[in-house]
Coordinates of N, CA and C in Angstrom, one line a residue:
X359 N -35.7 -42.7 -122.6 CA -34.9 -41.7 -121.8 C -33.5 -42.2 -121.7
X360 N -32.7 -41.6 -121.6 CA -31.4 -41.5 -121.5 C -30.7 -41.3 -120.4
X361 N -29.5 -42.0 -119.9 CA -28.8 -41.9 -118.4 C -27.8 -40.8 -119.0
X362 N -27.0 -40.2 -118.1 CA -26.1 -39.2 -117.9 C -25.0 -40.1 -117.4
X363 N -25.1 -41.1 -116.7 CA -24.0 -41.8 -116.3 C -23.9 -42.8 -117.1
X364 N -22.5 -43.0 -117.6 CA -22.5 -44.5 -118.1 C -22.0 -45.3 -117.7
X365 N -22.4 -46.5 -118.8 CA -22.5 -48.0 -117.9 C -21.6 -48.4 -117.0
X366 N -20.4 -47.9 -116.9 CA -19.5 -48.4 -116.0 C -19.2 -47.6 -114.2
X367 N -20.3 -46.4 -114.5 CA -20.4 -45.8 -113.6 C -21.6 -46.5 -112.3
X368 N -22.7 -46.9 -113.0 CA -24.3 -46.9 -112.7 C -23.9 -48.1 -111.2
X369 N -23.1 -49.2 -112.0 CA -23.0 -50.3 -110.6 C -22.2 -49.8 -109.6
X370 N -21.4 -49.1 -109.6 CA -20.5 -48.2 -108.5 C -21.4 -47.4 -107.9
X371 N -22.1 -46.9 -108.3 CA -23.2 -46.0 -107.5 C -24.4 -47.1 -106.8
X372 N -24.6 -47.6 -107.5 CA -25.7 -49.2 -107.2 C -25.2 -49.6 -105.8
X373 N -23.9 -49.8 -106.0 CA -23.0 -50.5 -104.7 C -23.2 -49.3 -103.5
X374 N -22.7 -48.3 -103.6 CA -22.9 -47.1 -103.2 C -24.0 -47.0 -102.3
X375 N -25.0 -46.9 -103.0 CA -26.4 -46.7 -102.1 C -26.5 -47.7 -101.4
X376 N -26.2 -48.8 -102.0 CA -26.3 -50.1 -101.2 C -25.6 -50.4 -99.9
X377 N -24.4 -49.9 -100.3 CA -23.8 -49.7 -98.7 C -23.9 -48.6 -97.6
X378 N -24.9 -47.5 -98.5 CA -25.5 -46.4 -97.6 C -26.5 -46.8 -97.0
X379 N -27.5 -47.4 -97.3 CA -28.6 -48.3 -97.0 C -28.3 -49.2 -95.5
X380 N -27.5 -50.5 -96.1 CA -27.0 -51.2 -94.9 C -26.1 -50.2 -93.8
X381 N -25.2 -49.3 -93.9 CA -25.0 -48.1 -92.6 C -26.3 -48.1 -92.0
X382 N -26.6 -47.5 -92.7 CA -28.4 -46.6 -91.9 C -29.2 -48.0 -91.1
X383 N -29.2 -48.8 -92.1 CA -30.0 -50.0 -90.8 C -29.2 -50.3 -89.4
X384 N -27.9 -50.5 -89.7 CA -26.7 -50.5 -88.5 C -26.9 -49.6 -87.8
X385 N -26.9 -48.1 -88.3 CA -27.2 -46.8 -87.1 C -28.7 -47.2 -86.3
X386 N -29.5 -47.4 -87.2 CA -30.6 -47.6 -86.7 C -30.8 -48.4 -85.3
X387 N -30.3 -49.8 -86.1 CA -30.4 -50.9 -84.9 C -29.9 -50.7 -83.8
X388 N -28.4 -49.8 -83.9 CA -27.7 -49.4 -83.1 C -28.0 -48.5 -81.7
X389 N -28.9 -47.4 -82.5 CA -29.9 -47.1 -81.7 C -31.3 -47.3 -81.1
X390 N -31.5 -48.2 -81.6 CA -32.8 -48.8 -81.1 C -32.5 -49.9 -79.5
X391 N -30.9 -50.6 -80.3 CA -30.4 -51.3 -79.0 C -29.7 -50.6 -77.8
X392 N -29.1 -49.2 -78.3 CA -29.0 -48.6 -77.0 C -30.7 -47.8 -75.9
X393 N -31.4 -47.9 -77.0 CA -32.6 -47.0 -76.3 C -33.4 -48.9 -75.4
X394 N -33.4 -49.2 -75.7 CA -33.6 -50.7 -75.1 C -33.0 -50.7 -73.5
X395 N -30.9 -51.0 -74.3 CA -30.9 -51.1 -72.7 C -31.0 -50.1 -71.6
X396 N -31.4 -48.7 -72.2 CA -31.4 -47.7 -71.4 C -32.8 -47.9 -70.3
X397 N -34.0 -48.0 -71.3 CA -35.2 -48.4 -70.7 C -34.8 -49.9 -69.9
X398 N -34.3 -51.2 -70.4 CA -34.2 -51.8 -68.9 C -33.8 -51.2 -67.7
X399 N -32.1 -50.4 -68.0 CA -31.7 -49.8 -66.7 C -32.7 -49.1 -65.8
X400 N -33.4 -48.1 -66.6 CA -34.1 -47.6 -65.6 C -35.3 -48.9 -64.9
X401 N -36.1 -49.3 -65.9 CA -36.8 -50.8 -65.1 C -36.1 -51.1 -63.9
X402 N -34.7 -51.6 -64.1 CA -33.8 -52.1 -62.9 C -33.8 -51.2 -61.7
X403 N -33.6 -50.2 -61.7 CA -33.7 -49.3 -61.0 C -34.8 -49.2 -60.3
X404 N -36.4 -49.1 -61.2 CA -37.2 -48.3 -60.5 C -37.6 -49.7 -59.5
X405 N -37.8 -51.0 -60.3 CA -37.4 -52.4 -59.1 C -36.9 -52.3 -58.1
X406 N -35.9 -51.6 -58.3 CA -35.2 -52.0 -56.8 C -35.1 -50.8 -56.0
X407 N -35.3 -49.6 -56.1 CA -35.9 -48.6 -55.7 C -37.2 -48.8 -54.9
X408 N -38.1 -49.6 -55.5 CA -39.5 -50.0 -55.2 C -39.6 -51.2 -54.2
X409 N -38.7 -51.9 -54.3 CA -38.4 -52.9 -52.9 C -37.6 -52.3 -52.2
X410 N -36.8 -51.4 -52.1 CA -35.8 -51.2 -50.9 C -37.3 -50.0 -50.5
X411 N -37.7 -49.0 -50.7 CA -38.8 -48.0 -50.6 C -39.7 -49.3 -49.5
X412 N -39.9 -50.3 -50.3 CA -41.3 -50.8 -49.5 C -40.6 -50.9 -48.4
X413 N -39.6 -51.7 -48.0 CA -38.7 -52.4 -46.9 C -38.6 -51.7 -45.7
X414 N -38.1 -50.4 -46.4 CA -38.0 -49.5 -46.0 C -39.4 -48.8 -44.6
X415 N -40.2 -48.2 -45.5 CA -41.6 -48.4 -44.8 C -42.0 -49.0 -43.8
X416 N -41.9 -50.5 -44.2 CA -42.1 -51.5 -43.4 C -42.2 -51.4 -41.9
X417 N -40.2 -51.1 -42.0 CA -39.3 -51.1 -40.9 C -39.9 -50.1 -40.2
X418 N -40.3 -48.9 -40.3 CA -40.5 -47.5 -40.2 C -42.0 -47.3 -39.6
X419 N -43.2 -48.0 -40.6 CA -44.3 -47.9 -39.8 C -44.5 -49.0 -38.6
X420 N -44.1 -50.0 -39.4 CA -44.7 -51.4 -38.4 C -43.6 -52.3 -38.3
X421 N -42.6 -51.6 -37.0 CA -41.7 -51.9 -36.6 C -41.7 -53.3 -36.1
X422 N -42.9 -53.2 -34.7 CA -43.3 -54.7 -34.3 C -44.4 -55.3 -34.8
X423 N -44.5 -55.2 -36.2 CA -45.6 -56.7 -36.5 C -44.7 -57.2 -38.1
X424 N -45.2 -56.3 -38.8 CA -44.7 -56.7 -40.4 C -43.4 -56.6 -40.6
X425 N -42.3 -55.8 -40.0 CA -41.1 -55.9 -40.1 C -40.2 -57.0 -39.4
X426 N -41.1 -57.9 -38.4 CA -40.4 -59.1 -38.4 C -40.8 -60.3 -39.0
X427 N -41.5 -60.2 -39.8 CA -42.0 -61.5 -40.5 C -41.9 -61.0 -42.0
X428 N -41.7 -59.6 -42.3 CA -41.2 -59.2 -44.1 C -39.8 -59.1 -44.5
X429 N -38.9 -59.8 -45.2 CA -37.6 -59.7 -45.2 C -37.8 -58.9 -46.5
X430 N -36.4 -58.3 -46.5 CA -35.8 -57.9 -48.1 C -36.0 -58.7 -49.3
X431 N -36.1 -59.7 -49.0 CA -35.8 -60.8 -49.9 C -37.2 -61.1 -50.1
X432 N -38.4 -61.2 -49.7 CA -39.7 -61.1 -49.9 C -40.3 -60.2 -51.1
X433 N -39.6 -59.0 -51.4 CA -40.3 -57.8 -51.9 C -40.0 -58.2 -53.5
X434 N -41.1 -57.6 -54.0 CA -40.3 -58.1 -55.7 C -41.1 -56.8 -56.1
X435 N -40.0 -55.9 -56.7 CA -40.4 -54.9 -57.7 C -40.8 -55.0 -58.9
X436 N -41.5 -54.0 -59.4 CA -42.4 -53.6 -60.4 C -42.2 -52.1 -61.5
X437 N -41.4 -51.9 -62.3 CA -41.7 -50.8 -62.8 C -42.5 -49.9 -63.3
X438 N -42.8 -48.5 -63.4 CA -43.9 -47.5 -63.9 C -44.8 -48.3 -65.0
X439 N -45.7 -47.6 -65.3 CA -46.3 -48.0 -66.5 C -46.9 -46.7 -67.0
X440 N -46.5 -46.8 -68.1 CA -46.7 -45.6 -69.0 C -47.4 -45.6 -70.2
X441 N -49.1 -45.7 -70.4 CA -49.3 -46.0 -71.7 C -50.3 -44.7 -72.1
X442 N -50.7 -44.7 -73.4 CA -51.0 -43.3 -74.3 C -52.2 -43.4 -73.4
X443 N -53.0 -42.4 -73.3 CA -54.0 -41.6 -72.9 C -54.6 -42.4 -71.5
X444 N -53.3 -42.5 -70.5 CA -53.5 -42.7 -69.2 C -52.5 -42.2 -67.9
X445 N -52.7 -41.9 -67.1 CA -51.7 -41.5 -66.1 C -50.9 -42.7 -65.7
X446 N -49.2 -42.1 -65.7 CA -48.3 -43.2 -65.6 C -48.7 -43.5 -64.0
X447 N -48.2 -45.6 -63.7 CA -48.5 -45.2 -62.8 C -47.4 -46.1 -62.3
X448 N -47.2 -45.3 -61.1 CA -45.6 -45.3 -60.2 C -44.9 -46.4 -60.0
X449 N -43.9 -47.0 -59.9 CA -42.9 -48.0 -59.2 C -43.7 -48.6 -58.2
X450 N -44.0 -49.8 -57.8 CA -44.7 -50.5 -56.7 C -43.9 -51.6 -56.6
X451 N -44.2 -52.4 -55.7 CA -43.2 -53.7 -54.5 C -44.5 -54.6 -54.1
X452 N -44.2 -55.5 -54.5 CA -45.2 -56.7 -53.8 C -44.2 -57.9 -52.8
X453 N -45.1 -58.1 -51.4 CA -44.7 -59.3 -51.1 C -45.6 -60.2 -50.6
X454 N -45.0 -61.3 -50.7 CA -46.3 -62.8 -50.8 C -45.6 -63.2 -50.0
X455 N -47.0 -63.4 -49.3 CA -47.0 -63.9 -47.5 C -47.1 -65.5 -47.0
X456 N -48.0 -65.8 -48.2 CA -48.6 -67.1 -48.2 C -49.6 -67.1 -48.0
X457 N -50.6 -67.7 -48.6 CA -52.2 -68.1 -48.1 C -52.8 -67.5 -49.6
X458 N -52.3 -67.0 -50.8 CA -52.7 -65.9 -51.5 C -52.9 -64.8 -50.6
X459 N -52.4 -64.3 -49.4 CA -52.2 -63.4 -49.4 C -50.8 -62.1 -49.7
X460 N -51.0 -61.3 -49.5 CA -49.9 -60.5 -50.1 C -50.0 -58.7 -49.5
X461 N -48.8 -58.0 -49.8 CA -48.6 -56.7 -49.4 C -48.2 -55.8 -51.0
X462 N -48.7 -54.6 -50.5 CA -48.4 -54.2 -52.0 C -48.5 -52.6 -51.5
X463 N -46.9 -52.5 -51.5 CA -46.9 -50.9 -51.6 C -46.2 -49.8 -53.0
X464 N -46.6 -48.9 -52.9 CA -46.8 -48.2 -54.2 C -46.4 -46.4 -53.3
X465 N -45.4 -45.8 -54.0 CA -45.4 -44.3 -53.5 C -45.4 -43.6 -54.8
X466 N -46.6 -42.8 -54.7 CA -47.7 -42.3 -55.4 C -46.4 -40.8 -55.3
X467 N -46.7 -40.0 -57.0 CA -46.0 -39.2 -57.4 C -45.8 -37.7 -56.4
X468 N -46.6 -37.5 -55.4 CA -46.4 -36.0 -54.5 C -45.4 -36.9 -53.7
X469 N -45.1 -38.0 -53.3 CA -44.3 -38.7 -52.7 C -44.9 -39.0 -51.0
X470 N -46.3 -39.2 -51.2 CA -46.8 -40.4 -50.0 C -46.9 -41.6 -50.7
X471 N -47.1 -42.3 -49.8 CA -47.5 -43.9 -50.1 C -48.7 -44.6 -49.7
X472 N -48.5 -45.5 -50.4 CA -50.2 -46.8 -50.0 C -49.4 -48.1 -49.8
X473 N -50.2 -48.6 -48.2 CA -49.4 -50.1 -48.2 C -51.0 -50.7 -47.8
X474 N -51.1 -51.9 -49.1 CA -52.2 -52.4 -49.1 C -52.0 -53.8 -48.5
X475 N -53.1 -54.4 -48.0 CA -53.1 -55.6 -47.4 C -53.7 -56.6 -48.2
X476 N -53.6 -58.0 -49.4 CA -54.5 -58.1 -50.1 C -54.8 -59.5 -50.0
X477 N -56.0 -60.1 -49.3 CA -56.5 -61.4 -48.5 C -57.5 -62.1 -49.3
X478 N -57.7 -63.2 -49.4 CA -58.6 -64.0 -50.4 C -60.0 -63.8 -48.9
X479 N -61.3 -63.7 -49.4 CA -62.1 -63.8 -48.4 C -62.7 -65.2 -48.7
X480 N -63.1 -65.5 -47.2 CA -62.9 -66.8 -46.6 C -64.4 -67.4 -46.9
X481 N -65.1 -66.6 -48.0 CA -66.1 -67.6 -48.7 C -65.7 -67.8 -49.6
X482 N -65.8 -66.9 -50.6 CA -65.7 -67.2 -52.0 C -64.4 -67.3 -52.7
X483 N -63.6 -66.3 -52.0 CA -61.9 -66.2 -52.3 C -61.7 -65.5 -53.3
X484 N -63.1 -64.2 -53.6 CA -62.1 -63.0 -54.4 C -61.3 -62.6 -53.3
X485 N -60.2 -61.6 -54.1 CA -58.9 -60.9 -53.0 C -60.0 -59.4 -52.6
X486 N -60.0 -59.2 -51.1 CA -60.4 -57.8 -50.3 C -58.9 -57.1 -50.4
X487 N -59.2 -56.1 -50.2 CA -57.9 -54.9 -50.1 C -58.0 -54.4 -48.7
X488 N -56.8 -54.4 -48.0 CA -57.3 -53.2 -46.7 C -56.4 -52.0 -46.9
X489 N -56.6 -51.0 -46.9 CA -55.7 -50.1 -47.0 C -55.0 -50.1 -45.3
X490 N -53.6 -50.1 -45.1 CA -53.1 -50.0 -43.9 C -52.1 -48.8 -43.7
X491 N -51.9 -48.7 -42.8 CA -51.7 -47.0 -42.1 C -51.1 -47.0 -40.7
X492 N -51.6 -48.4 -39.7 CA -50.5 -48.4 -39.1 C -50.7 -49.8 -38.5
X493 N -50.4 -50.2 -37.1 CA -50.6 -51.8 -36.5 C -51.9 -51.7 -36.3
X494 N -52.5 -50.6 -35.7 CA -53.7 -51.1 -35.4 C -55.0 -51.6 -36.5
X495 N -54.5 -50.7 -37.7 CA -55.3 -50.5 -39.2 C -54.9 -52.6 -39.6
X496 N -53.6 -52.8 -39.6 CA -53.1 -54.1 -39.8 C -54.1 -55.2 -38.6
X497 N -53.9 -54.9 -37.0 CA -54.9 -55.8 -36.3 C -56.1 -55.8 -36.8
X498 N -57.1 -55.1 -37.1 CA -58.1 -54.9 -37.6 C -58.7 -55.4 -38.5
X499 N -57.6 -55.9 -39.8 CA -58.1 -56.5 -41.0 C -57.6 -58.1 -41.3
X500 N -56.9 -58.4 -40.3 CA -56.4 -59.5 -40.3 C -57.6 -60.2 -39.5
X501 N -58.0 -61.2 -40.2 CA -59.2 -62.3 -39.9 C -58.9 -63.1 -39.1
X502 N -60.2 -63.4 -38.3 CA -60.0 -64.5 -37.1 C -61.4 -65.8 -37.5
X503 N -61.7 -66.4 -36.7 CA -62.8 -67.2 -36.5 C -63.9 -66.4 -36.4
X504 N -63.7 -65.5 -35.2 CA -65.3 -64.8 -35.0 C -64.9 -64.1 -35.6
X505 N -64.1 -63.3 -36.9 CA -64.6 -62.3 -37.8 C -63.6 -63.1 -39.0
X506 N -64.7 -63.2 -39.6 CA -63.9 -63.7 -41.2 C -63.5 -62.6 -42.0
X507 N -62.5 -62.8 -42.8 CA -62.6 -61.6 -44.0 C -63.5 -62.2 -45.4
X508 N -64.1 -61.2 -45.3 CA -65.3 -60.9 -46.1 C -65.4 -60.0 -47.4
X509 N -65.2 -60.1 -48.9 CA -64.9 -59.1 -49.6 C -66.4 -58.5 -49.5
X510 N -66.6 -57.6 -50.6 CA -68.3 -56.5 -50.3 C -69.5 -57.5 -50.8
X511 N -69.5 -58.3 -51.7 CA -70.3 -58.6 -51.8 C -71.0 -60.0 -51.1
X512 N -69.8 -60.8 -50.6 CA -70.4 -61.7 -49.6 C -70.7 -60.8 -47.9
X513 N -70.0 -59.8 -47.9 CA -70.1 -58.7 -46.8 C -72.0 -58.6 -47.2
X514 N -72.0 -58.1 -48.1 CA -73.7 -57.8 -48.4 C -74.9 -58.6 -48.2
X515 N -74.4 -59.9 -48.7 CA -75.3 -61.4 -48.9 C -75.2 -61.6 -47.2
X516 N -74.0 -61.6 -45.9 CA -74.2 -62.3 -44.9 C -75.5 -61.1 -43.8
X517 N -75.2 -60.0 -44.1 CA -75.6 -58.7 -43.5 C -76.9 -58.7 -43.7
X518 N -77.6 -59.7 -45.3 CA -78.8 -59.4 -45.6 C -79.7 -60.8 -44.5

């Protein structure tokens, strides 16, 4: 078979594509690096959205217990998570109290919230959850001597 272009033509077109080629990976990369920093920004965002949100709360439900012993500077954000064939789930804020224990609030998409209480139990040391709602829900799950926190299944074994 036979070319239509001749020889002095074929490497100028060779070159040609070749530099059309390297463009297109540059556009490419170009946009892959801007879709990058866009998804960190928002990450940054929904972080710090998610700690000032928790702080926020804090201040708001449990003015005299957790708001003076939770600073700003305690809370560490978390961005959404979004994967195929599951419901995204929302911006959340964690803060670590010490003891392994910890707070973890989360505002859920109709725009209420969950502020969880999360304590190692004092046999075994899986972490119990208390859901909390206000000081008194918070006095109640906070462990003493005559009531240990107990996650369900040592709850089960002491009961039996």
């Amino acid at each position: 078979m036979t070319s239509n272009y001749s020889s002095c033509i074929l490497p100028e077109l060779t070159a040609l594509a070749a530099e059309q080629r390297e463009a297109r990976r540059r556009a490419l990369k170009a946009e892959e690096e801007a879709q990058e920093a866009a998804r960190l920004a928002l990450e940054d965002r929904e972080r710090a959205g998610a700690e000032h949100g928790a702080q926020e709360m804090v201040e708001l439900v449990f003015p005299a217990t957790l708001a003076r012993v939770v600073s700003p500077q305690m809370w560490r954000g978390y961005p959404s998570v979004t994967r195929a064939f599951m419901a995204t789930v929302p911006p959340s804020a964690v803060a670590y109290l010490g003891g392994s224990t910890y707070l973890h609030h989360i505002e859920l998409n109709d725009g209420d919230w969950a502020m969880t209480l999360h304590q190692p139990c004092t046999t075994c040391g899986a972490h119990t959850e208390h859901p909390l709602w206000d000081d008194i829900e918070l006095a109640a799950c906070l462990g003493s001597d005559d009531h240990p926190v107990l996650c369900p299944s040592c709850e089960r074994r002491s009961a039996a």
